[in-house]
Short mmCIF file of C-alpha atoms in Angstrom, two decimals:
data_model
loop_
_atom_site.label_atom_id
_atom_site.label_comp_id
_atom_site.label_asym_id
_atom_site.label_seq_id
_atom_site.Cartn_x
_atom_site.Cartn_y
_atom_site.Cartn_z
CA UNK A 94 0.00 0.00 0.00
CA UNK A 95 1.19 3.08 -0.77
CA UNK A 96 0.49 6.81 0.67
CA UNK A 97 0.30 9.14 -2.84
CA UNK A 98 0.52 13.21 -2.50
CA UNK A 99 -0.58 15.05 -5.33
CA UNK A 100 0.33 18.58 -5.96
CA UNK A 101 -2.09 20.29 -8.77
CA UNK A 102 -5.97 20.10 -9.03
CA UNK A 103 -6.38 20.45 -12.51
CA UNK A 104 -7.11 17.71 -14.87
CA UNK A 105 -4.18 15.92 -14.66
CA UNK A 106 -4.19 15.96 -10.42
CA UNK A 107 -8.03 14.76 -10.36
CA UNK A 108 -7.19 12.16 -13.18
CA UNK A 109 -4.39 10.48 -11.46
CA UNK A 110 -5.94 10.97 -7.46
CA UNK A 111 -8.96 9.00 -9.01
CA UNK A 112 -6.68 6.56 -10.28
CA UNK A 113 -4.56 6.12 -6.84
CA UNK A 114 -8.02 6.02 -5.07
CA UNK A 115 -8.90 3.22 -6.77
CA UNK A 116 -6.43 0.61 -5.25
CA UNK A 117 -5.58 0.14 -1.77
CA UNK A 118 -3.69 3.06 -1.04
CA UNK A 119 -4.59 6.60 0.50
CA UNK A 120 -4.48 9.93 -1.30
CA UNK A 121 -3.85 13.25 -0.82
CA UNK A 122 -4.86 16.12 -3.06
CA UNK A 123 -2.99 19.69 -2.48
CA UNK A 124 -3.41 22.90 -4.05
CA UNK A 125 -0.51 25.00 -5.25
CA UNK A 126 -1.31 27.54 -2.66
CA UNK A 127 -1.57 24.77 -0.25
CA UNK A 128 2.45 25.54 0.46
CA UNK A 129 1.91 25.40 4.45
CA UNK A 130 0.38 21.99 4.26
CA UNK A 131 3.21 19.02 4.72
CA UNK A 132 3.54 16.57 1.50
CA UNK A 133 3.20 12.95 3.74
CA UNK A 134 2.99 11.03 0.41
CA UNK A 135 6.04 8.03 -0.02
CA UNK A 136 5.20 9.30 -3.71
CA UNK A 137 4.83 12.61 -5.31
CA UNK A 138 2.98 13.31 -7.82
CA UNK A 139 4.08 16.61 -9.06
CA UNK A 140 0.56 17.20 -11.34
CA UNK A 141 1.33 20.99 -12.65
CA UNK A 142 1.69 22.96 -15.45
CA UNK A 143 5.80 22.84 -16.63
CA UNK A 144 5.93 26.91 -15.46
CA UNK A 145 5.34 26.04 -12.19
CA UNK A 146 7.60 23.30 -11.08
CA UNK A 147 10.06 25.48 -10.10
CA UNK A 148 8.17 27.25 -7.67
CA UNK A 149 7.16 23.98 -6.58
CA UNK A 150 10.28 22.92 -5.78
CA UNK A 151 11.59 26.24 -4.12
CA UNK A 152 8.32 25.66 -1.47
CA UNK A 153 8.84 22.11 -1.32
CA UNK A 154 12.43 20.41 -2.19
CA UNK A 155 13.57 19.57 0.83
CA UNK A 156 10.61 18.02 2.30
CA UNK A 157 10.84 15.73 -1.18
CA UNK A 158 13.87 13.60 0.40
CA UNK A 159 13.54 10.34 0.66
CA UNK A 160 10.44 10.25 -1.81
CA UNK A 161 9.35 9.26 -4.70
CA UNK A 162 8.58 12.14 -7.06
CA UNK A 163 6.88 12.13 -10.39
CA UNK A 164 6.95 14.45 -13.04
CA UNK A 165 4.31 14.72 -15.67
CA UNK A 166 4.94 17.52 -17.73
CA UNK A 167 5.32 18.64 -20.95
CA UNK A 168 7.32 21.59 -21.75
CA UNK A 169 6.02 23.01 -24.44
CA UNK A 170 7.15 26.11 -25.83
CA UNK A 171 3.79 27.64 -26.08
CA UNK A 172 4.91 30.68 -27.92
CA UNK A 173 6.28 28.92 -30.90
CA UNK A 174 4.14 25.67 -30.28
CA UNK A 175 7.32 24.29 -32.36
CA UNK A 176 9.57 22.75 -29.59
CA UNK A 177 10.29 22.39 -25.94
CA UNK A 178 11.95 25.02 -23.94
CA UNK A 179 14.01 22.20 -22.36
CA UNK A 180 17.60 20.98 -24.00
CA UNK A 181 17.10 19.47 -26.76
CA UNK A 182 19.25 17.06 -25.40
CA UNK A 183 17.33 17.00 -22.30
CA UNK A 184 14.58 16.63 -20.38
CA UNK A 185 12.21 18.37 -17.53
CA UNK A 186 12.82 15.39 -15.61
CA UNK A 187 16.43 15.83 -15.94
CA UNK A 188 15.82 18.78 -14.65
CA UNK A 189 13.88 18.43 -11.55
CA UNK A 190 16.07 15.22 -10.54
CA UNK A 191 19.29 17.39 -10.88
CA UNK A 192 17.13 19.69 -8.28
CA UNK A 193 16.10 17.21 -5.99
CA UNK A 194 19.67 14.78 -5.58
CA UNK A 195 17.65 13.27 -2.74
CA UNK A 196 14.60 12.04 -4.24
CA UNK A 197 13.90 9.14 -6.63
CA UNK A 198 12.38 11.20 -9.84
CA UNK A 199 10.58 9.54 -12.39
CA UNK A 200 8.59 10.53 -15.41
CA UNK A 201 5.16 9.25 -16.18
CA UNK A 202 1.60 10.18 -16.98
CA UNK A 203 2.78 12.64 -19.77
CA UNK A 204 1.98 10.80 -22.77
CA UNK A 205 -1.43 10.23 -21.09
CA UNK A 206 -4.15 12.44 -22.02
CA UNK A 207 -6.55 13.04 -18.80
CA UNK A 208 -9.86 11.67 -20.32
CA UNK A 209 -8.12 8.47 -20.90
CA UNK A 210 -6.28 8.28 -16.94
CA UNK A 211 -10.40 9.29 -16.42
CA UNK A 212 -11.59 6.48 -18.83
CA UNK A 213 -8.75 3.62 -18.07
CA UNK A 214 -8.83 3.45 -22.27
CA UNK A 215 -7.52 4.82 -25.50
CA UNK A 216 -9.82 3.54 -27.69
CA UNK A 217 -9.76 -0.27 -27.50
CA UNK A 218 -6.57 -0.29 -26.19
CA UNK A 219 -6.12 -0.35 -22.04
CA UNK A 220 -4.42 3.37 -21.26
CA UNK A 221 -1.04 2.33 -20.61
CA UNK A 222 1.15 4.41 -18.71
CA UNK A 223 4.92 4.99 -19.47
CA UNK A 224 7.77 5.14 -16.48
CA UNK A 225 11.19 6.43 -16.78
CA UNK A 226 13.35 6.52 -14.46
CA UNK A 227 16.85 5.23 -12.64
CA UNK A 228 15.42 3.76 -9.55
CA UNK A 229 13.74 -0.12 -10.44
CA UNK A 230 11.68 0.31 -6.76
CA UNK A 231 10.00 3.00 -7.12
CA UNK A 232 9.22 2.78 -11.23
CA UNK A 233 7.71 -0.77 -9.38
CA UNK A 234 5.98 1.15 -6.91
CA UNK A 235 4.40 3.61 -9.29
CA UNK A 236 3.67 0.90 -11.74
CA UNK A 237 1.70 -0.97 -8.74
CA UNK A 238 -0.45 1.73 -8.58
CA UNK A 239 -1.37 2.17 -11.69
CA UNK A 240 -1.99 -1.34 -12.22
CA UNK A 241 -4.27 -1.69 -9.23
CA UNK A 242 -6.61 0.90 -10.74
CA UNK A 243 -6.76 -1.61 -14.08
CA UNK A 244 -4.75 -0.12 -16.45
CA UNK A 245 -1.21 -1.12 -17.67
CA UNK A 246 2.29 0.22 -17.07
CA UNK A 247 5.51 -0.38 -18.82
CA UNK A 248 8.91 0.43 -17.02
CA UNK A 249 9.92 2.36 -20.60
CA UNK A 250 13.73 2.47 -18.66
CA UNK A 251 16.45 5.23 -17.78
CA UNK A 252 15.76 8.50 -16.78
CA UNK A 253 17.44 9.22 -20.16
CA UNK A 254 14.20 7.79 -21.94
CA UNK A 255 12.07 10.81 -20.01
CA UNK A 256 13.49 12.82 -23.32
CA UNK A 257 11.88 10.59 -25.55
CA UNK A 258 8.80 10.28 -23.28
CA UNK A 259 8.47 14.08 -23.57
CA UNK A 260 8.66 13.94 -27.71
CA UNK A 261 6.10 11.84 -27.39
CA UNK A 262 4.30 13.85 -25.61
CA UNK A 263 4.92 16.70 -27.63
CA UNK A 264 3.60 14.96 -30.94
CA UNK A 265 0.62 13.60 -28.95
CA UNK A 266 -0.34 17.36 -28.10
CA UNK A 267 0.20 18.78 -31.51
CA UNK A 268 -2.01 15.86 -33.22
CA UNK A 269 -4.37 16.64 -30.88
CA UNK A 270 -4.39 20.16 -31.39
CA UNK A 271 -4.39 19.71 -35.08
CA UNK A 272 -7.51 17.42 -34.68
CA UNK A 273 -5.92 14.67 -36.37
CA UNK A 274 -6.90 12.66 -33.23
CA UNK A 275 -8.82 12.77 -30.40
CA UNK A 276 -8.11 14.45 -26.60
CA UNK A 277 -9.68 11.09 -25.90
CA UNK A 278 -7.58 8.81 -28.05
CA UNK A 279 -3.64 9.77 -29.23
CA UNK A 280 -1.09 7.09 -29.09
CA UNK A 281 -2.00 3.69 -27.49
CA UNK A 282 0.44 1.14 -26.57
CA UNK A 283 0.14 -2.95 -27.92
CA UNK A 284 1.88 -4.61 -25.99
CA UNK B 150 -1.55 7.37 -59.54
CA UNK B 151 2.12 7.91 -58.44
CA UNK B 152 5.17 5.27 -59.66
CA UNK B 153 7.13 4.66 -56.12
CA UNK B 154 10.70 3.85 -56.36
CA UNK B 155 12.20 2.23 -53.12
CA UNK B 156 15.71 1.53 -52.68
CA UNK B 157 16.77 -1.43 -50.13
CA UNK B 158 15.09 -4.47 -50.31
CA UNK B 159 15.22 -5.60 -46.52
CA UNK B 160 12.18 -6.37 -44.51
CA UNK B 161 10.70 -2.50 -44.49
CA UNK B 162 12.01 -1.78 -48.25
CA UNK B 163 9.48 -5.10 -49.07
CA UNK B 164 6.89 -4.20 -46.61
CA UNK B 165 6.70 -0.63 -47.85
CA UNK B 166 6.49 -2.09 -51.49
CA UNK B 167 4.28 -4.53 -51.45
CA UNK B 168 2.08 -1.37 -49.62
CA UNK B 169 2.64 0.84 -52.59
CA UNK B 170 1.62 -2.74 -55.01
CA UNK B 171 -2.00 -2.49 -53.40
CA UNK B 172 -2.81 0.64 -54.96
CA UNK B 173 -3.24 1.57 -57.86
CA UNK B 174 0.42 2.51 -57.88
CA UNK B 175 3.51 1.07 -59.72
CA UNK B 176 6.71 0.20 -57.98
CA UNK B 177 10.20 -0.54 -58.25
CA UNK B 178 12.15 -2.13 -55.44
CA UNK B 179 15.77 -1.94 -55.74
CA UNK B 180 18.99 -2.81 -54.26
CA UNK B 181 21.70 -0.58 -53.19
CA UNK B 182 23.95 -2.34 -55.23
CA UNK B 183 21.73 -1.42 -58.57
CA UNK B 184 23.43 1.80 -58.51
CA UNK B 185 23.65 1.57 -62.23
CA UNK B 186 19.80 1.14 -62.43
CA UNK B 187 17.81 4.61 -63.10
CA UNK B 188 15.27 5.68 -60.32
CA UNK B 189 11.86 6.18 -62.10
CA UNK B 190 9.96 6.82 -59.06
CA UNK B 191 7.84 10.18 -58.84
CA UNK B 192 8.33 8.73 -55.11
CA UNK B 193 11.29 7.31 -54.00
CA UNK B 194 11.60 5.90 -50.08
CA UNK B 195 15.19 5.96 -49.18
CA UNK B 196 14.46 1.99 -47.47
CA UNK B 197 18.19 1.50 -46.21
CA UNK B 198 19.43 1.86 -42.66
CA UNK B 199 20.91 4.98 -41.55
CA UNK B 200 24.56 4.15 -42.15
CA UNK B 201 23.80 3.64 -45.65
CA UNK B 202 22.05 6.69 -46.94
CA UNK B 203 25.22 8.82 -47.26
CA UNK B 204 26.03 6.35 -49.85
CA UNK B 205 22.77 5.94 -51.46
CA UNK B 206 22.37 10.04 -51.84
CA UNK B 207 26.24 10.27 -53.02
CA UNK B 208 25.24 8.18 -55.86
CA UNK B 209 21.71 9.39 -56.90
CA UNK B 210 21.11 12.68 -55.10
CA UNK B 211 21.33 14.73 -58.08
CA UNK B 212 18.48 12.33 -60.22
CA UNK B 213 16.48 12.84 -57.09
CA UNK B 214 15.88 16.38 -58.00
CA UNK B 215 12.07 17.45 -58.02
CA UNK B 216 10.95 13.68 -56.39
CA UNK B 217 9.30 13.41 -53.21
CA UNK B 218 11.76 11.42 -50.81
CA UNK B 219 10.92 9.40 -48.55
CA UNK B 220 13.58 8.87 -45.28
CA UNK B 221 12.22 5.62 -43.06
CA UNK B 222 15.49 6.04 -41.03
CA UNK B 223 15.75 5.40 -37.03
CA UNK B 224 19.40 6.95 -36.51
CA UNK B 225 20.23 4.77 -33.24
CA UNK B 226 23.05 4.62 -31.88
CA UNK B 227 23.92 1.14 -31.98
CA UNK B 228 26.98 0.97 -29.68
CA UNK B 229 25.21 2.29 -26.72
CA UNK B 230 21.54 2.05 -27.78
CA UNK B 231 20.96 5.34 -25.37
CA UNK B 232 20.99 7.87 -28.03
CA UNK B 233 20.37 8.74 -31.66
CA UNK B 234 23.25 9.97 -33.31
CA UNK B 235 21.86 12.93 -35.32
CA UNK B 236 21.92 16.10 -33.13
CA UNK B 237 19.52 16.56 -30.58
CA UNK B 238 17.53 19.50 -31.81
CA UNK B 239 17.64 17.76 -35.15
CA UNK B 240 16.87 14.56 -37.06
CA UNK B 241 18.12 12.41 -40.05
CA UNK B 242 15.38 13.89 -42.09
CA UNK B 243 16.73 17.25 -41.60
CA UNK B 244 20.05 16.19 -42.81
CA UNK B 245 18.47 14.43 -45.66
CA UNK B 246 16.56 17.66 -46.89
CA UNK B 247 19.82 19.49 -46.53
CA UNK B 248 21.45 17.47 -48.72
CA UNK B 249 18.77 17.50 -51.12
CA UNK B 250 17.93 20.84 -51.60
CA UNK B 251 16.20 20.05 -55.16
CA UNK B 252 13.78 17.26 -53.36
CA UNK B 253 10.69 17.61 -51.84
CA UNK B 254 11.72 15.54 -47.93
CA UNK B 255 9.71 13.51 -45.85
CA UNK B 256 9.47 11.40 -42.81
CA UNK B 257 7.41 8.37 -42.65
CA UNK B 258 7.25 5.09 -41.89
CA UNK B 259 10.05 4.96 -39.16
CA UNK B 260 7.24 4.66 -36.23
CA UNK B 261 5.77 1.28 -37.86
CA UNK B 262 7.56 -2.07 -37.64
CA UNK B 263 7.72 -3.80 -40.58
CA UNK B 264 5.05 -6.38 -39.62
CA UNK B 265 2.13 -3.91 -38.56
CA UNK B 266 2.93 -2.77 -42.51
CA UNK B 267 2.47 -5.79 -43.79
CA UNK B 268 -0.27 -6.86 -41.13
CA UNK B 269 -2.32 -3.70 -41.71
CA UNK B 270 -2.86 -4.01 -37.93
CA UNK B 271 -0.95 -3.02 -34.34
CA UNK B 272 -3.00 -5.04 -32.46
CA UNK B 273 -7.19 -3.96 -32.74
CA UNK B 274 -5.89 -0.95 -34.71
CA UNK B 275 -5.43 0.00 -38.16
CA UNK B 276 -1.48 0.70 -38.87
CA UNK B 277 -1.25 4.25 -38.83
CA UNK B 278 1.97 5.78 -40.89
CA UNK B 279 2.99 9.05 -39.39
CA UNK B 280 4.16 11.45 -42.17
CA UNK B 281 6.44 14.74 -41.16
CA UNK B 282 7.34 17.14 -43.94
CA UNK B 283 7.52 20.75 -45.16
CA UNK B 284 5.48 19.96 -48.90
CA UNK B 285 1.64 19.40 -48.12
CA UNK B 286 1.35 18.14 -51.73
CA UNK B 287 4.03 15.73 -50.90
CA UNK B 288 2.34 14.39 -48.01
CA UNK B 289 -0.79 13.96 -49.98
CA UNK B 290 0.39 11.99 -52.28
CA UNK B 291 2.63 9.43 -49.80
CA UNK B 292 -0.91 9.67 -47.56
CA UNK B 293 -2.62 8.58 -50.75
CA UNK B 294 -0.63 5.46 -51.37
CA UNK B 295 -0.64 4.65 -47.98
CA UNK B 296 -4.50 5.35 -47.80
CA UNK B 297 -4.92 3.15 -50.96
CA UNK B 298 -3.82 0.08 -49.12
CA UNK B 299 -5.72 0.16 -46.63
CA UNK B 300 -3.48 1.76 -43.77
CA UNK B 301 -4.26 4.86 -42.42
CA UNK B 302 -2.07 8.11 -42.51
CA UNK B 303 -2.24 11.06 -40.72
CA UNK B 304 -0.25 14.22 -41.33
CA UNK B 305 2.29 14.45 -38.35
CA UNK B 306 3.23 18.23 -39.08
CA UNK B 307 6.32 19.82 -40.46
CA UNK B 308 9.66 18.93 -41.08
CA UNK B 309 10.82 19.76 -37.55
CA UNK B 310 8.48 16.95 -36.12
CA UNK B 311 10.84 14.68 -38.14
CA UNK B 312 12.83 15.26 -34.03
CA UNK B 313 9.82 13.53 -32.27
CA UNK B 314 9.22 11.06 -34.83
CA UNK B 315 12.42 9.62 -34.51
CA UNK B 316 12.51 9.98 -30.91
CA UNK B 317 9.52 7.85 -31.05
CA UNK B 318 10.90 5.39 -33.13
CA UNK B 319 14.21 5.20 -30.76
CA UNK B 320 11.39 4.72 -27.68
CA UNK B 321 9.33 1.97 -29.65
CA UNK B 322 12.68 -0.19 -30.31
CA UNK B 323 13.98 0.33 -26.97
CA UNK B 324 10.44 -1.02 -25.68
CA UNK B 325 10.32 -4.24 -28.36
CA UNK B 326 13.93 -4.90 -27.82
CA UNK B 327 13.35 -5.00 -24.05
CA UNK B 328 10.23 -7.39 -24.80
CA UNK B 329 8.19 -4.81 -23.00
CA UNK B 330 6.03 -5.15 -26.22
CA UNK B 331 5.69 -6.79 -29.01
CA UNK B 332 7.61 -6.31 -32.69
CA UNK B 333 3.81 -6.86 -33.88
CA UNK B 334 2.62 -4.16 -31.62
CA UNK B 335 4.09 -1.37 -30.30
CA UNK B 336 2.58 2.40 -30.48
CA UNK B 337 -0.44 2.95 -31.96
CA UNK B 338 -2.45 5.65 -33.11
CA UNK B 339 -6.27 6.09 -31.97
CA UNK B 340 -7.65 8.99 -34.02
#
């Protein structure tokens, strides 16, 4: 069982609380403004918007010790809507682990659209959530909590593979936007 | 009706031809060795790993002037499978174009093992080629053969998504080479 904090209450944050709530583990939900509350999760779920991580962490790094944190964003360059305003040869996870050497940081829930995290489908595929990351116990620990709530996780490997996790993400977004597919469908994983 | 040149005749060069043969297309399928043989092709996919297009444009990038081109290519890295080796903020398709400033450029293909293209299907869904390129008349016509077979197409973007497409392609091979899914599956696209 596993105690989940999740910081953001926007799509993404409801999404993935539902989803934690759905096994046997306990949840907590925080605002952004919540900053006096205490994270008590074993995992993080950092669920905001790329802008605001690093206020996020300025609040909250050192209380992230010990923890598992997840990133799910996408850091789009929403001026251009043409690239990410990470290194190219980078990642936002790269990022926020260099920021928190004390916490296991792992990326996941980016290439999943909220309606399907909401819907546990993409299409007539089972949503499937990617995990990237350095630490095997707690991509295993995150992965056991998405599983419990029925849908499917792949360990998709290094921390390195968070770049490639946010291309994907990227692409997903601009197909979307471009109405060549759904919010409610994108790319699916066959296993 | 558009006569499709491919060049490489390894499992994607046939896949991707006997594609084009469902239509009511003509092909040619030819080996990098036929370097004496013209290319006819209004179309021509550049079917030949990575290593070997330098070769294959040093000996018939000038007759590829005014043809759509067609790079498949996933630029891996092969000694440390971690990494592409095209620049980070850029892509083997970019390279391509710049080389071949007379050709209309393209990405596709390079996100669809060669079984879901001869399969028509990653798992309950219809193979969907993802096609990246600056020419919307280009990618009309490659969408059009692809269409005619029975696939399904969708128009990825620009040239510059050529970066996530690989990326993609890099994730996908990392995932089937660490059996976390199948060489019949993989990503799929849910419009």
């Amino acid at each position: 069982m596993a105690h989940i904090s999740i910081i953001g209450t926007g799509n993404m944050g409801q999404a993935i609380a539902a989803i934690a709530g759905k096994g046997d583990h306990t949840v907590e939900l925080l605002n952004t403004s919540d900053a006096d509350k205490q994270v008590t999760g074993d995992i993080v779920v950092l669920a905001v918007p790329y802008p605001a991580v690093e206020d996020v962490l300025a609040q909250r790094g050192a209380s992230l010790a010990g923890k598992v944190v997840v990133d799910i964003t996408n850091p789009l360059d929403f001026e251009t809507f043409d690239s990410l305003t990470v290194p190219a040869d980078g990642s936002a996870t790269a990022e926020i682990a260099a920021a928190l050497p004390e916490s296991r940081v792992l990326k996941a829930f980016n290439t999943n659209f909220a309606s399907t995290l909401a819907s546990g489908a993409v299409g007539p595929l089972a949503t499937t959530v990617l995990i990237a990351g350095d630490d095997d116990d707690a991509k295993a620990r995150l992965a056991e909590v998405v599983t419990s709530a029925g849908l499917a996780a792949i360990d998709a490997g290094s921390l390195r593979r968070a770049r490639e996790l946010e291309a994907l993400g990227f692409l997903q977004i601009k197909l979307a936007a471009a109405e060549k597919v759904s919010w409610a469908g994108g790319l699916g994983v066959v296993a």
